[in-house]
Each structure stands twice: as C-alpha cells, then as structure tokens.
Short mmCIF file of C-alpha atoms in Angstrom, two decimals:
data_model
loop_
_atom_site.label_atom_id
_atom_site.label_comp_id
_atom_site.label_asym_id
_atom_site.label_seq_id
_atom_site.Cartn_x
_atom_site.Cartn_y
_atom_site.Cartn_z
CA MET A 1 0.00 0.00 0.00
CA ILE A 2 1.23 3.43 -0.95
CA PHE A 3 0.07 6.31 1.23
CA THR A 4 -1.70 9.26 -0.42
CA PRO A 5 -2.45 12.74 0.96
CA ARG A 6 -5.75 11.30 2.20
CA THR A 7 -4.21 8.50 4.27
CA PRO A 8 -4.84 9.25 7.97
CA ARG A 9 -1.13 8.94 8.94
CA ILE A 10 -0.21 11.47 6.23
CA ILE A 11 -2.96 13.82 7.39
CA ALA A 12 -1.65 13.52 10.96
CA ALA A 13 1.99 14.06 9.92
CA ARG A 14 1.06 17.05 7.83
CA LYS A 15 -0.30 18.79 10.92
CA LEU A 16 3.27 18.87 12.23
CA GLN A 17 3.90 21.77 9.86
CA LYS A 18 2.09 23.92 12.45
CA ARG A 19 3.78 24.88 15.69
CA ARG A 20 0.73 24.25 17.86
CA ASP A 21 0.40 20.70 16.59
CA ARG A 22 4.14 20.08 16.95
CA ASP A 23 4.00 21.25 20.57
CA LYS A 24 0.95 19.06 21.28
CA ALA A 25 2.44 15.93 19.72
CA GLY A 26 6.03 16.51 20.84
CA GLN A 27 7.01 15.62 17.28
CA PHE A 28 8.30 17.35 14.14
CA LEU A 29 9.23 16.71 10.52
CA ALA A 30 12.71 16.42 9.06
CA GLU A 31 12.94 16.37 5.26
CA GLY A 32 15.65 15.31 2.85
CA PRO A 33 18.34 12.62 3.13
CA GLN A 34 20.84 14.71 5.11
CA ALA A 35 18.39 15.58 7.91
CA VAL A 36 16.94 12.05 7.92
CA ARG A 37 20.42 10.57 8.27
CA SER A 38 21.21 12.81 11.23
CA ALA A 39 17.82 12.08 12.81
CA LEU A 40 18.38 8.34 12.47
CA ALA A 41 21.84 8.66 14.00
CA ALA A 42 20.26 10.51 16.92
CA GLY A 43 17.70 7.71 17.31
CA VAL A 44 14.66 9.99 17.16
CA VAL A 45 12.89 8.83 13.98
CA LEU A 46 9.41 7.43 14.59
CA GLU A 47 8.41 6.87 10.97
CA LEU A 48 10.04 7.44 7.61
CA PHE A 49 7.90 8.41 4.63
CA GLY A 50 9.43 8.14 1.18
CA THR A 51 8.57 7.77 -2.47
CA PRO A 52 9.45 4.29 -3.78
CA GLU A 53 12.31 5.86 -5.79
CA ALA A 54 13.76 7.66 -2.76
CA LEU A 55 13.42 4.58 -0.52
CA ASN A 56 15.28 2.62 -3.16
CA ARG A 57 17.97 5.26 -3.63
CA TYR A 58 18.49 5.74 0.11
CA GLY A 59 18.11 2.09 1.05
CA ASP A 60 20.61 2.45 3.90
CA LEU A 61 18.34 5.01 5.57
CA ALA A 62 15.19 2.96 4.98
CA MET A 63 16.96 -0.02 6.57
CA GLU A 64 17.62 1.90 9.78
CA ALA A 65 14.18 3.46 10.27
CA PRO A 66 11.84 1.71 12.73
CA VAL A 67 8.81 2.18 10.45
CA VAL A 68 9.01 2.85 6.72
CA SER A 69 5.98 3.87 4.70
CA PRO A 70 6.01 4.33 0.91
CA VAL A 71 4.07 7.37 -0.21
CA ASP A 72 3.06 8.82 -3.57
CA ASP A 73 4.44 12.06 -5.03
CA GLU A 74 1.40 14.02 -3.92
CA ALA A 75 1.83 12.90 -0.32
CA ILE A 76 5.52 13.90 -0.34
CA ALA A 77 4.60 17.27 -1.80
CA ALA A 78 2.02 17.75 0.95
CA LEU A 79 4.54 16.89 3.69
CA THR A 80 7.49 18.94 2.43
CA GLU A 81 8.05 22.65 2.05
CA THR A 82 10.86 22.80 -0.49
CA VAL A 83 10.42 23.20 -4.22
CA GLN A 84 12.46 20.09 -4.99
CA PRO A 85 11.80 17.66 -2.14
CA GLN A 86 14.14 14.71 -2.38
CA GLY A 87 11.42 12.22 -1.58
CA LEU A 88 12.09 11.58 2.11
CA VAL A 89 10.41 12.92 5.26
CA ALA A 90 10.80 11.58 8.79
CA VAL A 91 8.45 12.07 11.72
CA CYS A 92 10.78 12.66 14.68
CA GLU A 93 10.47 12.99 18.43
CA GLN A 94 11.33 16.44 19.74
CA ILE A 95 14.77 16.34 21.28
CA ASP A 96 15.27 19.49 23.33
CA VAL A 97 16.53 18.98 26.86
CA PRO A 98 16.16 21.04 30.05
CA LEU A 99 18.81 23.70 30.62
CA ALA A 100 20.21 21.99 33.72
CA GLU A 101 20.64 18.71 31.88
CA ALA A 102 22.61 20.37 29.06
CA LEU A 103 24.78 22.42 31.42
CA ALA A 104 25.51 19.42 33.67
CA LYS A 105 27.61 18.10 30.77
CA GLU A 106 29.87 21.14 31.23
CA PRO A 107 29.91 22.34 27.62
CA ARG A 108 32.86 24.62 26.96
CA LEU A 109 31.06 26.57 24.25
CA VAL A 110 27.36 27.52 24.27
CA ALA A 111 25.40 29.62 21.76
CA VAL A 112 22.28 31.42 22.97
CA ALA A 113 19.85 32.62 20.28
CA VAL A 114 17.91 35.35 22.08
CA GLU A 115 14.43 36.07 20.73
CA ILE A 116 15.53 35.23 17.21
CA ARG A 117 12.38 35.07 15.12
CA ASP A 118 13.76 34.24 11.69
CA PRO A 119 13.88 30.45 11.29
CA GLY A 120 16.64 30.64 8.67
CA ASN A 121 18.86 32.64 11.03
CA ALA A 122 18.12 30.28 13.93
CA GLY A 123 18.95 27.23 11.81
CA THR A 124 22.16 28.84 10.60
CA ILE A 125 23.21 29.53 14.20
CA LEU A 126 22.58 25.84 15.03
CA ARG A 127 24.75 24.79 12.08
CA THR A 128 27.53 27.27 12.82
CA ALA A 129 27.55 26.51 16.56
CA ASP A 130 27.78 22.78 15.84
CA ALA A 131 30.61 23.34 13.35
CA ALA A 132 32.50 25.44 15.91
CA GLY A 133 32.14 22.64 18.45
CA ALA A 134 29.47 24.19 20.70
CA GLY A 135 27.72 21.38 22.54
CA THR A 136 24.63 23.36 23.48
CA VAL A 137 22.40 25.82 21.63
CA ILE A 138 19.78 27.65 23.69
CA PHE A 139 16.68 29.25 22.20
CA ALA A 140 15.88 31.91 24.79
CA GLY A 141 12.72 33.94 25.30
CA ASP A 142 10.20 34.36 22.52
CA ALA A 143 12.42 32.75 19.87
CA VAL A 144 11.36 30.81 16.79
CA ASP A 145 10.41 27.16 17.33
CA PRO A 146 13.60 25.13 16.69
CA TYR A 147 11.39 22.51 15.01
CA ASN A 148 10.08 24.99 12.43
CA GLY A 149 10.63 23.39 9.01
CA LYS A 150 12.82 26.19 7.70
CA CYS A 151 14.96 26.14 10.86
CA VAL A 152 15.39 22.36 10.60
CA ARG A 153 16.46 22.70 6.96
CA ALA A 154 18.84 25.62 7.60
CA SER A 155 20.47 23.65 10.43
CA ALA A 156 21.50 21.01 7.85
CA GLY A 157 21.31 18.22 10.41
CA SER A 158 22.99 20.12 13.25
CA LEU A 159 19.70 20.26 15.18
CA PHE A 160 20.37 16.58 15.90
CA ASN A 161 24.05 17.00 16.81
CA VAL A 162 23.85 19.50 19.67
CA ASP A 163 21.85 19.75 22.88
CA VAL A 164 18.96 22.06 22.01
CA VAL A 165 17.43 23.91 24.95
CA ARG A 166 14.34 26.13 25.16
CA ALA A 167 14.66 28.54 28.06
CA PRO A 168 13.33 31.85 29.38
CA LEU A 169 15.37 35.04 29.05
CA THR A 170 16.57 34.90 32.66
CA ILE A 171 19.36 32.40 32.18
CA VAL A 172 22.56 34.38 32.70
CA ASP A 173 22.96 33.47 36.39
CA GLU A 174 22.46 29.79 35.67
CA LEU A 175 25.01 29.87 32.85
CA ARG A 176 27.49 31.52 35.19
CA ASP A 177 26.77 29.00 37.96
CA TYR A 178 28.03 26.32 35.62
CA GLY A 179 31.33 28.12 35.14
CA LEU A 180 30.60 29.81 31.83
CA GLN A 181 31.55 33.40 31.17
CA VAL A 182 28.62 35.12 29.47
CA LEU A 183 29.47 37.37 26.51
CA ALA A 184 26.86 39.59 24.86
CA THR A 185 27.43 40.48 21.21
CA THR A 186 26.58 44.06 20.34
CA GLY A 187 27.89 46.60 17.86
CA THR A 188 28.29 49.08 20.72
CA GLY A 189 30.16 46.74 23.09
CA GLU A 190 32.91 48.20 25.27
CA THR A 191 35.21 45.26 24.49
CA ASP A 192 36.71 44.32 21.15
CA LEU A 193 36.49 40.63 20.22
CA ASP A 194 40.28 40.47 19.98
CA SER A 195 40.77 41.62 23.58
CA VAL A 196 38.42 39.16 25.33
CA GLU A 197 39.90 36.13 27.12
CA LEU A 198 38.28 33.45 24.98
CA GLY A 199 40.11 30.39 26.30
CA LYS A 200 37.58 30.08 29.15
CA PRO A 201 34.29 28.19 28.88
CA THR A 202 31.97 30.68 27.20
CA ALA A 203 28.29 31.25 26.47
CA TRP A 204 27.68 33.73 23.64
CA LEU A 205 24.41 35.70 23.56
CA PHE A 206 23.20 36.62 20.06
CA GLY A 207 20.23 38.98 19.68
CA SER A 208 17.86 39.33 16.76
CA GLU A 209 19.03 41.23 13.70
CA ALA A 210 16.15 43.67 14.08
CA HIS A 211 16.42 44.48 17.78
CA GLY A 212 19.70 43.14 19.12
CA LEU A 213 19.90 42.21 22.79
CA GLY A 214 17.73 43.97 25.38
CA PRO A 215 19.21 46.18 28.14
CA GLU A 216 18.70 43.59 30.91
CA LEU A 217 20.73 40.92 29.13
CA LEU A 218 23.41 43.39 28.06
CA LYS A 219 23.77 44.43 31.70
CA ALA A 220 23.68 40.89 33.08
CA ALA A 221 26.46 39.62 30.79
CA ASP A 222 30.09 39.56 31.93
CA ALA A 223 31.11 41.66 28.94
CA ARG A 224 29.57 43.33 25.91
CA VAL A 225 31.66 42.40 22.90
CA ARG A 226 31.79 44.01 19.48
CA VAL A 227 33.20 42.35 16.38
CA PRO A 228 35.67 44.87 14.93
CA ILE A 229 34.55 46.55 11.70
CA TYR A 230 37.53 47.38 9.51
CA GLY A 231 35.69 48.82 6.50
CA GLY A 232 32.66 51.01 5.87
CA ALA A 233 29.97 48.49 6.90
CA GLU A 234 27.82 49.46 9.87
CA SER A 235 27.65 45.91 11.18
CA LEU A 236 27.74 42.23 10.30
CA ASN A 237 24.60 40.23 9.81
CA LEU A 238 23.64 37.80 12.54
CA ALA A 239 24.99 34.63 10.91
CA ALA A 240 28.34 36.25 10.08
CA ALA A 241 28.77 37.75 13.55
CA ALA A 242 27.94 34.41 15.20
CA ALA A 243 30.43 32.61 12.96
CA VAL A 244 33.23 35.05 13.78
CA CYS A 245 32.58 34.94 17.56
CA LEU A 246 32.08 31.16 17.84
CA TYR A 247 35.17 30.39 15.75
CA ALA A 248 37.25 32.88 17.74
CA SER A 249 36.25 30.91 20.86
CA ALA A 250 36.87 27.54 19.24
CA ARG A 251 40.34 28.61 18.21
CA ALA A 252 41.25 30.17 21.56
CA GLN A 253 39.96 27.16 23.51
CA ARG A 254 42.19 24.87 21.48
CA SER A 255 45.27 26.90 22.33
CA VAL A 256 44.79 27.12 26.13
CA SER A 257 47.08 25.43 28.62
CA PRO A 258 46.50 21.68 28.99
CA GLY A 259 46.34 22.30 32.77
CA ASP A 260 42.83 23.68 32.30
CA PRO A 261 40.45 20.96 33.51
CA ARG A 262 38.10 21.67 30.63
CA SER A 263 40.73 22.03 27.93
CA VAL A 264 40.15 20.43 24.55
CA SER A 265 42.80 18.30 22.90
CA PRO A 266 44.31 20.31 20.09
CA GLY A 267 43.78 18.77 16.67
CA ASP A 268 46.65 18.05 14.29
CA HIS A 269 46.66 21.42 12.63
CA HIS A 270 45.61 23.62 15.51
CA GLU A 271 47.84 25.79 17.59
CA SER A 272 49.27 23.88 20.51
CA ALA A 273 49.53 25.16 24.06
CA VAL A 274 50.86 28.70 24.42
CA MET B 1 3.37 67.45 -8.34
CA ILE B 2 3.47 64.04 -6.74
CA PHE B 3 4.50 61.15 -8.99
CA THR B 4 2.16 58.18 -9.34
CA PRO B 5 2.82 54.70 -10.77
CA ARG B 6 1.71 56.10 -14.13
CA THR B 7 4.24 58.93 -14.21
CA PRO B 8 6.77 58.23 -17.00
CA ARG B 9 9.82 58.61 -14.73
CA ILE B 10 8.33 56.05 -12.30
CA ILE B 11 7.56 53.68 -15.16
CA ALA B 12 11.16 54.04 -16.36
CA ALA B 13 12.62 53.54 -12.87
CA ARG B 14 10.46 50.49 -12.28
CA LYS B 15 12.06 48.78 -15.26
CA LEU B 16 15.31 48.77 -13.29
CA GLN B 17 13.91 45.85 -11.30
CA LYS B 18 14.86 43.71 -14.32
CA ARG B 19 18.46 42.81 -15.03
CA ARG B 20 18.24 43.43 -18.75
CA ASP B 21 16.97 46.96 -18.24
CA ARG B 22 19.57 47.64 -15.54
CA ASP B 23 22.33 46.50 -17.89
CA LYS B 24 20.96 48.64 -20.72
CA ALA B 25 20.60 51.79 -18.61
CA GLY B 26 23.73 51.27 -16.50
CA GLN B 27 21.54 52.13 -13.51
CA PHE B 28 19.90 50.38 -10.54
CA LEU B 29 17.64 51.00 -7.56
CA ALA B 30 18.67 51.32 -3.92
CA GLU B 31 15.84 51.35 -1.39
CA GLY B 32 15.62 52.42 2.23
CA PRO B 33 17.45 55.17 4.13
CA GLN B 34 20.61 53.12 4.87
CA ALA B 35 21.28 52.24 1.22
CA VAL B 36 20.33 55.74 0.06
CA ARG B 37 22.74 57.29 2.56
CA SER B 38 25.59 55.09 1.34
CA ALA B 39 24.70 55.77 -2.30
CA LEU B 40 24.72 59.53 -1.68
CA ALA B 41 28.08 59.27 0.08
CA ALA B 42 29.41 57.42 -2.97
CA GLY B 43 28.09 60.19 -5.22
CA VAL B 44 26.12 57.87 -7.49
CA VAL B 45 22.50 58.97 -6.90
CA LEU B 46 20.78 60.32 -10.01
CA GLU B 47 17.30 60.84 -8.55
CA LEU B 48 15.71 60.26 -5.16
CA PHE B 49 12.06 59.22 -4.98
CA GLY B 50 10.31 59.49 -1.62
CA THR B 51 6.91 59.81 -0.03
CA PRO B 52 6.37 63.29 1.46
CA GLU B 53 6.61 61.74 4.96
CA ALA B 54 9.91 59.99 4.21
CA LEU B 55 11.40 63.08 2.53
CA ASN B 56 10.47 65.05 5.61
CA ARG B 57 11.82 62.44 8.03
CA TYR B 58 15.08 62.02 6.11
CA GLY B 59 15.51 65.68 5.21
CA ASP B 60 19.30 65.35 5.39
CA LEU B 61 19.23 62.80 2.59
CA ALA B 62 16.78 64.80 0.48
CA MET B 63 19.07 67.79 0.85
CA GLU B 64 22.05 65.93 -0.62
CA ALA B 65 20.31 64.32 -3.61
CA PRO B 66 20.76 66.05 -6.99
CA VAL B 67 17.08 65.53 -7.92
CA VAL B 68 14.29 64.84 -5.43
CA SER B 69 10.84 63.73 -6.55
CA PRO B 70 7.92 63.24 -4.15
CA VAL B 71 5.88 60.16 -4.95
CA ASP B 72 2.65 58.65 -3.65
CA ASP B 73 2.40 55.42 -1.64
CA GLU B 74 1.42 53.43 -4.71
CA ALA B 75 4.49 54.59 -6.62
CA ILE B 76 6.79 53.65 -3.71
CA ALA B 77 5.13 50.23 -3.50
CA ALA B 78 5.69 49.76 -7.23
CA LEU B 79 9.38 50.67 -6.98
CA THR B 80 10.26 48.66 -3.88
CA GLU B 81 10.38 44.96 -3.19
CA THR B 82 10.15 44.83 0.60
CA VAL B 83 6.95 44.40 2.57
CA GLN B 84 7.56 47.55 4.61
CA PRO B 85 9.36 49.98 2.34
CA GLN B 86 10.58 52.96 4.29
CA GLY B 87 9.47 55.40 1.66
CA LEU B 88 12.76 56.09 -0.13
CA VAL B 89 14.20 54.75 -3.39
CA ALA B 90 17.18 56.13 -5.28
CA VAL B 91 18.02 55.63 -8.94
CA CYS B 92 21.79 55.11 -8.95
CA GLU B 93 24.53 54.83 -11.54
CA GLN B 94 26.16 51.40 -11.67
CA ILE B 95 29.50 51.55 -9.93
CA ASP B 96 31.47 48.44 -10.81
CA VAL B 97 35.02 48.98 -12.01
CA PRO B 98 37.32 46.96 -14.28
CA LEU B 99 39.46 44.32 -12.53
CA ALA B 100 42.73 46.07 -13.38
CA GLU B 101 41.50 49.36 -11.91
CA ALA B 102 40.56 47.71 -8.61
CA LEU B 103 43.78 45.72 -8.38
CA ALA B 104 45.94 48.73 -9.22
CA LYS B 105 44.97 50.08 -5.78
CA GLU B 106 46.76 47.07 -4.29
CA PRO B 107 44.00 45.84 -1.99
CA ARG B 108 45.36 43.58 0.76
CA LEU B 109 42.13 41.58 1.03
CA VAL B 110 39.86 40.58 -1.86
CA ALA B 111 36.72 38.44 -1.82
CA VAL B 112 35.75 36.60 -5.01
CA ALA B 113 32.15 35.34 -5.24
CA VAL B 114 32.39 32.59 -7.85
CA GLU B 115 29.18 31.81 -9.72
CA ILE B 116 27.10 32.63 -6.69
CA ARG B 117 23.49 32.73 -7.85
CA ASP B 118 21.65 33.55 -4.64
CA PRO B 119 21.37 37.34 -4.32
CA GLY B 120 21.03 37.16 -0.53
CA ASN B 121 24.30 35.23 -0.25
CA ALA B 122 26.06 37.60 -2.65
CA GLY B 123 24.87 40.64 -0.71
CA THR B 124 25.95 39.07 2.57
CA ILE B 125 29.42 38.43 1.15
CA LEU B 126 29.63 42.10 0.11
CA ARG B 127 28.65 43.17 3.64
CA THR B 128 30.99 40.74 5.38
CA ALA B 129 33.93 41.53 3.07
CA ASP B 130 33.45 45.25 3.66
CA ALA B 131 33.26 44.72 7.44
CA ALA B 132 36.48 42.67 7.34
CA GLY B 133 38.21 45.47 5.45
CA ALA B 134 38.33 43.91 1.98
CA GLY B 135 38.63 46.73 -0.53
CA THR B 136 37.49 44.70 -3.54
CA VAL B 137 34.68 42.19 -4.11
CA ILE B 138 34.70 40.35 -7.43
CA PHE B 139 31.63 38.67 -8.93
CA ALA B 140 33.19 36.01 -11.14
CA GLY B 141 31.68 33.94 -13.92
CA ASP B 142 27.93 33.47 -14.16
CA ALA B 143 27.21 35.09 -10.80
CA VAL B 144 24.10 37.00 -9.73
CA ASP B 145 23.89 40.63 -10.82
CA PRO B 146 25.35 42.70 -7.95
CA TYR B 147 22.61 45.27 -8.64
CA ASN B 148 19.80 42.76 -8.06
CA GLY B 149 17.44 44.33 -5.50
CA LYS B 150 17.83 41.55 -2.96
CA CYS B 151 21.63 41.67 -3.25
CA VAL B 152 21.64 45.44 -2.78
CA ARG B 153 19.46 45.08 0.32
CA ALA B 154 21.49 42.22 1.82
CA SER B 155 24.68 44.23 1.31
CA ALA B 156 23.26 46.85 3.70
CA GLY B 157 25.11 49.67 1.96
CA SER B 158 28.40 47.81 1.51
CA LEU B 159 27.87 47.66 -2.27
CA PHE B 160 28.79 51.35 -2.21
CA ASN B 161 31.80 50.99 0.10
CA VAL B 162 33.95 48.51 -1.81
CA ASP B 163 35.23 48.26 -5.38
CA VAL B 164 32.78 45.91 -7.07
CA VAL B 165 34.16 44.05 -10.10
CA ARG B 166 32.45 41.79 -12.62
CA ALA B 167 34.95 39.40 -14.16
CA PRO B 168 35.21 36.10 -16.00
CA LEU B 169 36.27 32.92 -14.17
CA THR B 170 39.84 33.11 -15.48
CA ILE B 171 41.16 35.66 -13.00
CA VAL B 172 43.58 33.73 -10.82
CA ASP B 173 46.70 34.67 -12.80
CA GLU B 174 45.78 38.34 -12.78
CA LEU B 175 45.15 38.28 -9.02
CA ARG B 176 48.56 36.67 -8.54
CA ASP B 177 50.24 39.20 -10.84
CA TYR B 178 49.13 41.89 -8.42
CA GLY B 179 50.85 40.14 -5.52
CA LEU B 180 47.84 38.41 -4.02
CA GLN B 181 47.97 34.82 -2.84
CA VAL B 182 44.83 33.03 -4.06
CA LEU B 183 43.08 30.78 -1.54
CA ALA B 184 40.19 28.52 -2.54
CA THR B 185 37.69 27.60 0.18
CA THR B 186 36.54 24.00 0.09
CA GLY B 187 35.48 21.46 2.66
CA THR B 188 38.00 19.02 1.23
CA GLY B 189 40.96 21.40 1.20
CA GLU B 190 44.41 20.00 2.01
CA THR B 191 45.19 22.95 4.27
CA ASP B 192 43.49 23.90 7.52
CA LEU B 193 42.56 27.58 7.90
CA ASP B 194 44.74 27.78 11.00
CA SER B 195 47.87 26.66 9.16
CA VAL B 196 47.76 29.11 6.22
CA GLU B 197 50.01 32.16 6.23
CA LEU B 198 47.30 34.82 6.28
CA GLY B 199 49.41 37.90 6.87
CA LYS B 200 50.08 38.20 3.12
CA PRO B 201 47.79 40.06 0.69
CA THR B 202 45.08 37.52 -0.07
CA ALA B 203 42.22 36.88 -2.48
CA TRP B 204 39.64 34.38 -1.18
CA LEU B 205 37.60 32.35 -3.68
CA PHE B 206 34.11 31.39 -2.46
CA GLY B 207 32.01 28.97 -4.52
CA SER B 208 28.24 28.57 -4.57
CA GLU B 209 26.59 26.67 -1.74
CA ALA B 210 25.15 24.20 -4.21
CA HIS B 211 28.23 23.39 -6.28
CA GLY B 212 31.29 24.82 -4.55
CA LEU B 213 34.29 25.76 -6.69
CA GLY B 214 35.00 23.99 -9.96
CA PRO B 215 38.11 21.83 -10.49
CA GLU B 216 39.92 24.44 -12.65
CA LEU B 217 39.75 27.13 -9.99
CA LEU B 218 40.62 24.67 -7.21
CA LYS B 219 43.69 23.68 -9.18
CA ALA B 220 44.68 27.23 -10.14
CA ALA B 221 44.59 28.53 -6.54
CA ASP B 222 47.74 28.64 -4.41
CA ALA B 223 46.08 26.54 -1.73
CA ARG B 224 42.77 24.82 -1.03
CA VAL B 225 41.70 25.76 2.47
CA ARG B 226 39.11 24.14 4.71
CA VAL B 227 37.55 25.78 7.72
CA PRO B 228 37.99 23.29 10.58
CA ILE B 229 34.77 21.58 11.71
CA TYR B 230 34.93 20.77 15.41
CA GLY B 231 31.45 19.27 15.87
CA GLY B 232 29.10 17.04 13.90
CA ALA B 233 28.19 19.51 11.14
CA GLU B 234 29.21 18.55 7.62
CA SER B 235 30.07 22.09 6.64
CA LEU B 236 29.37 25.76 7.23
CA ASN B 237 27.01 27.72 5.05
CA LEU B 238 28.53 30.15 2.59
CA ALA B 239 28.03 33.32 4.64
CA ALA B 240 29.49 31.76 7.78
CA ALA B 241 32.50 30.29 5.97
CA ALA B 242 33.21 33.63 4.28
CA ALA B 243 32.99 35.45 7.61
CA VAL B 244 35.41 33.05 9.31
CA CYS B 245 37.96 33.19 6.44
CA LEU B 246 37.81 36.95 5.86
CA TYR B 247 38.09 37.75 9.56
CA ALA B 248 40.97 35.31 9.97
CA SER B 249 42.77 37.29 7.23
CA ALA B 250 41.84 40.66 8.71
CA ARG B 251 43.20 39.61 12.07
CA ALA B 252 46.42 38.11 10.71
CA GLN B 253 47.09 41.11 8.47
CA ARG B 254 46.85 43.41 11.47
CA SER B 255 49.45 41.44 13.36
CA VAL B 256 52.15 41.21 10.65
CA SER B 257 55.50 42.89 10.91
CA PRO B 258 55.40 46.65 10.23
CA GLY B 259 58.24 46.08 7.75
CA ASP B 260 55.72 44.64 5.28
CA PRO B 261 55.19 47.35 2.65
CA ARG B 262 51.46 46.61 2.60
CA SER B 263 51.00 46.24 6.35
CA VAL B 264 47.96 47.81 7.98
CA SER B 265 48.28 49.97 11.07
CA PRO B 266 47.05 47.94 14.00
CA GLY B 267 44.01 49.47 15.69
CA ASP B 268 43.92 50.22 19.42
CA HIS B 269 42.62 46.86 20.43
CA HIS B 270 44.24 44.66 17.82
CA GLU B 271 47.26 42.53 18.31
CA SER B 272 50.43 44.41 17.57
CA ALA B 273 53.37 43.11 15.56
CA VAL B 274 54.54 39.59 16.41
#
C-alpha cells in the first residue's frame, strides 16, 4: 500500500507543519536525506515516509528506520516545504533537553539565540555553533520554534548533533553558575572581540538582527563584545557575527594550557599550548 | 506634483527591477534610508524618490540628492520589493570597475564570489567583506547581478563601500600578478585555515553553496583551504565560511611585521606586531 495525501497517517503528519500541533504531539518533521540521516543517527525517527524511488535510492536510511511507509508524489509534496523535495520525510520525536541537563555536561562553548524570530537565522546559528564545536544551543525567550521546518532545513542536520534547549530570558545566572563566562554580542560593546579572554568556557548571547539584545541581558552579561569593523559596513549580519565569535572561541579554547580541567585536545593542525 | 505609478519617470525607474533593463541603462535602484545614505556618500544617486513623509523624516538625505521627486504610496510600493518599504528609493549609476583598476589600488584583502546565484548570499558576502576590510569584491563567472534588488538590500550599503568588479572565471593569474595569494575555500581542502600564512595580501575564492568551486579554480589557486569543523556539522554555510575566512585574514594582516610594505596599522585593540 502506498500512502496518499488522504491517508490518515499522512494527514496527521502534515499537521506537524504547524507549531501548535508540533508542541501538542512533541514531534516534528525532518525532510531530505541529510536531515533524515542525522535524525536516524540521533535515534529519534518514529516513521520514515518516502517515495518508492527515494526509498530505493536511500536504502541504507530505509533499513535503519523503525517504520518505513512508501508514499506517492502528492503525499511527499504535501509533507514537504521545499520546491524540490528529495522524496524523504521523517516524523521525529522532539529532542530538546532542560537547561540543567545540558549544562551538567559542562559544555565549553554555548550559543544562545535570544528572541531570534527568523527560522533561517536560527537554523544557521545551530549549524555554525555545531561546526564550531558548541555542545549546546539555547533558544531563549520568545524565539522561533527550533522545530520549524525552515529552521530544521537551515540547520542542515545540526539540530540533531547538539543539545537544544528552550529557556526563558533569565538564564545568565544559571550559565554563570556552571562556570561559563557570558558574553553579549553588540555593535556598541565596550570590548573588542580580539581583547576578550576566549580560552575560558563561554556562552555567547546573540540577539535578533532587528532588535539586538535587550538592556537587561546586556547588563547581566560579563562583557559586551563588538566584532571589529575594519571597512565602511555598519555591522555584520547575525549569521556572520555568530560565525566570527564562535570560531574565535573555538580557536582560543584549542590553544589554552593543557592544565585547564576543561581544555580540549588540540587537533593536528591547531595551535598547541601557548 | 506628486508622482504616481503612471508617471513616465516612475515607469522608467520600475524597469530597473529587471536585469536586462539595468544592464541597458547602467543604472539600478537602492531602497531604504541606509542604502540611500551610502549611495549619496558614494556620489552615485541620479534621482531620489520618496513619499512626502519619508522626505520630511530624512531631510538630510533629500538635501544631498541632486534631484528629489515626491511620490505617492502606490508609486513607492511599485518601486520597492520589501513588505515595509521605508518610503525612499534612489536611482543610482552602476558603480562596478574593471578588474585592473581595482587591483591597481593594491588591496590587501579581496573576496571573489564565484558563480554565486543567490542574491542574498552575494549581498551578505559584500557586507561581510566590507566589514572585514576587503577593498574589492569580485563577482566572477555566471554570478548573480550585484545590482539585483535583494543583493543590494542584503549588502546593507556595503555595495557602495567597496570596489565591485564583474569578471570572467579566469582571473587567478591576474590576481597573482598583483601580488595576491589566491586561496580557494573547500570542505575538502588540504590545508586547515589555522595553518595558512594569512598575513600576506590575499584573495579568497568562495564557490556557490550548491556546487562549490570547480576543479579548474581549485587547481589554479595557491592553496585549497578548509575551515575546521569541530562538531558534527558537515560544513558551514557560505556566509558563515566567508565570515570566518575573511576575519581570519583581517586579524592576521593586522598582526604582521610593520616592515611589510602593505601592512595595515594595527588598531587600538588589535594585536600588535609579532
């Protein structure tokens, strides 16, 4: 049997395109082979829908999924949001964890997306934070749903690689209690990125492109950091600023003294201990 | 007289939303106060259209423009592409310069957008390159038109701050002739970003997110550089990778020996000579 858009399980899965229904079910959709592969590796796939062609082409993924259901082209089109869906959609369990659980693992690098509403920006921060080795990404305050389809796609699988946390805005004290210095990014910061001590465990706060960080968070942070602007630009966009800050931390943390209890082993090509 | 969508000058300006008409006229549109301010500073505004409210609110801009024409809300809506236009649109002269003219200024940092088709990505590269102090941004091969409305908006004024060049793909030799090392970004590069000598004058090649750089350019470059990935992500997106590479260059160039004839004066907070 091949599912159509009128098959009850497709109708139910399609509802997961809406935030309210995702919240109620505790589930979400991940589309495309890259996201499905990451979701399977994370062990959160409940059911994999695919066209017969896609299930054949990605037989390794179909083999790993607990339930596999062939669907017709119309059903795939109804479940996916991209113009050229690649024929695969997985229903996944939501995977965010409580703040305390994530921080108990003592991550050395944490990215906090503060009230970021644009799902593409939020997904890009997930991807960039994961690439830079951040173990935890926190969606703070009235931020976009991390399970929004566009956010999942922009994260390119990284949603499944990091600890995702949904938290209120009042998290600075708790971050600090776990030994993290809290750095607020802002174009008007009193500290230049190049003069911050970045070898320490760090949580970076990134505000929305439209409004930046609010005064309470700016005040609560240990320092307000600006990325230096060398040319005529007024600022960087959110994704670029996050990439520069997170990679500056990643690099500095890999060149700290091995005596640091949380130090990371330097890779082959990275700077060794100072 | 207030211009309406049926006024001939509005009809003519509206055509500039199409690439063919932009190419023919050698003109383009810049919308919103930030872009208009940068365009005026660059001396390339031919005519400023604005609603009476916007012309009143941004009186300083209206004062500087060579020709100012009040328009009605419908005319602004017809000329702009954003949901909430801020009431200002400038007709500008195209500003790109020949490759040789840009390179004759001996820029120390050059960004090359190779066959990048997405106008948002191209505009972000312009903005990030400008912020990192790159004096020249080259659109190489079959890239998006730098004067595409979405590219202009994403550049946030940086289109007017740097030397923009449109060039064919075969530019590596010419870049090298002007003393620039040519670095190709690729996830499979043989060299880690942290082990490249970045203090030298550098041109970075960035390929499209979909296809990366082609084999000829990869081969022609002096080195193929990968941004290290510390977590589970497969790669960075284009804007993030460009930000990390360009800022790594900016930082290294500000910490080179002052004996270098092209060295940049270190800013207050930057690392001084090694």
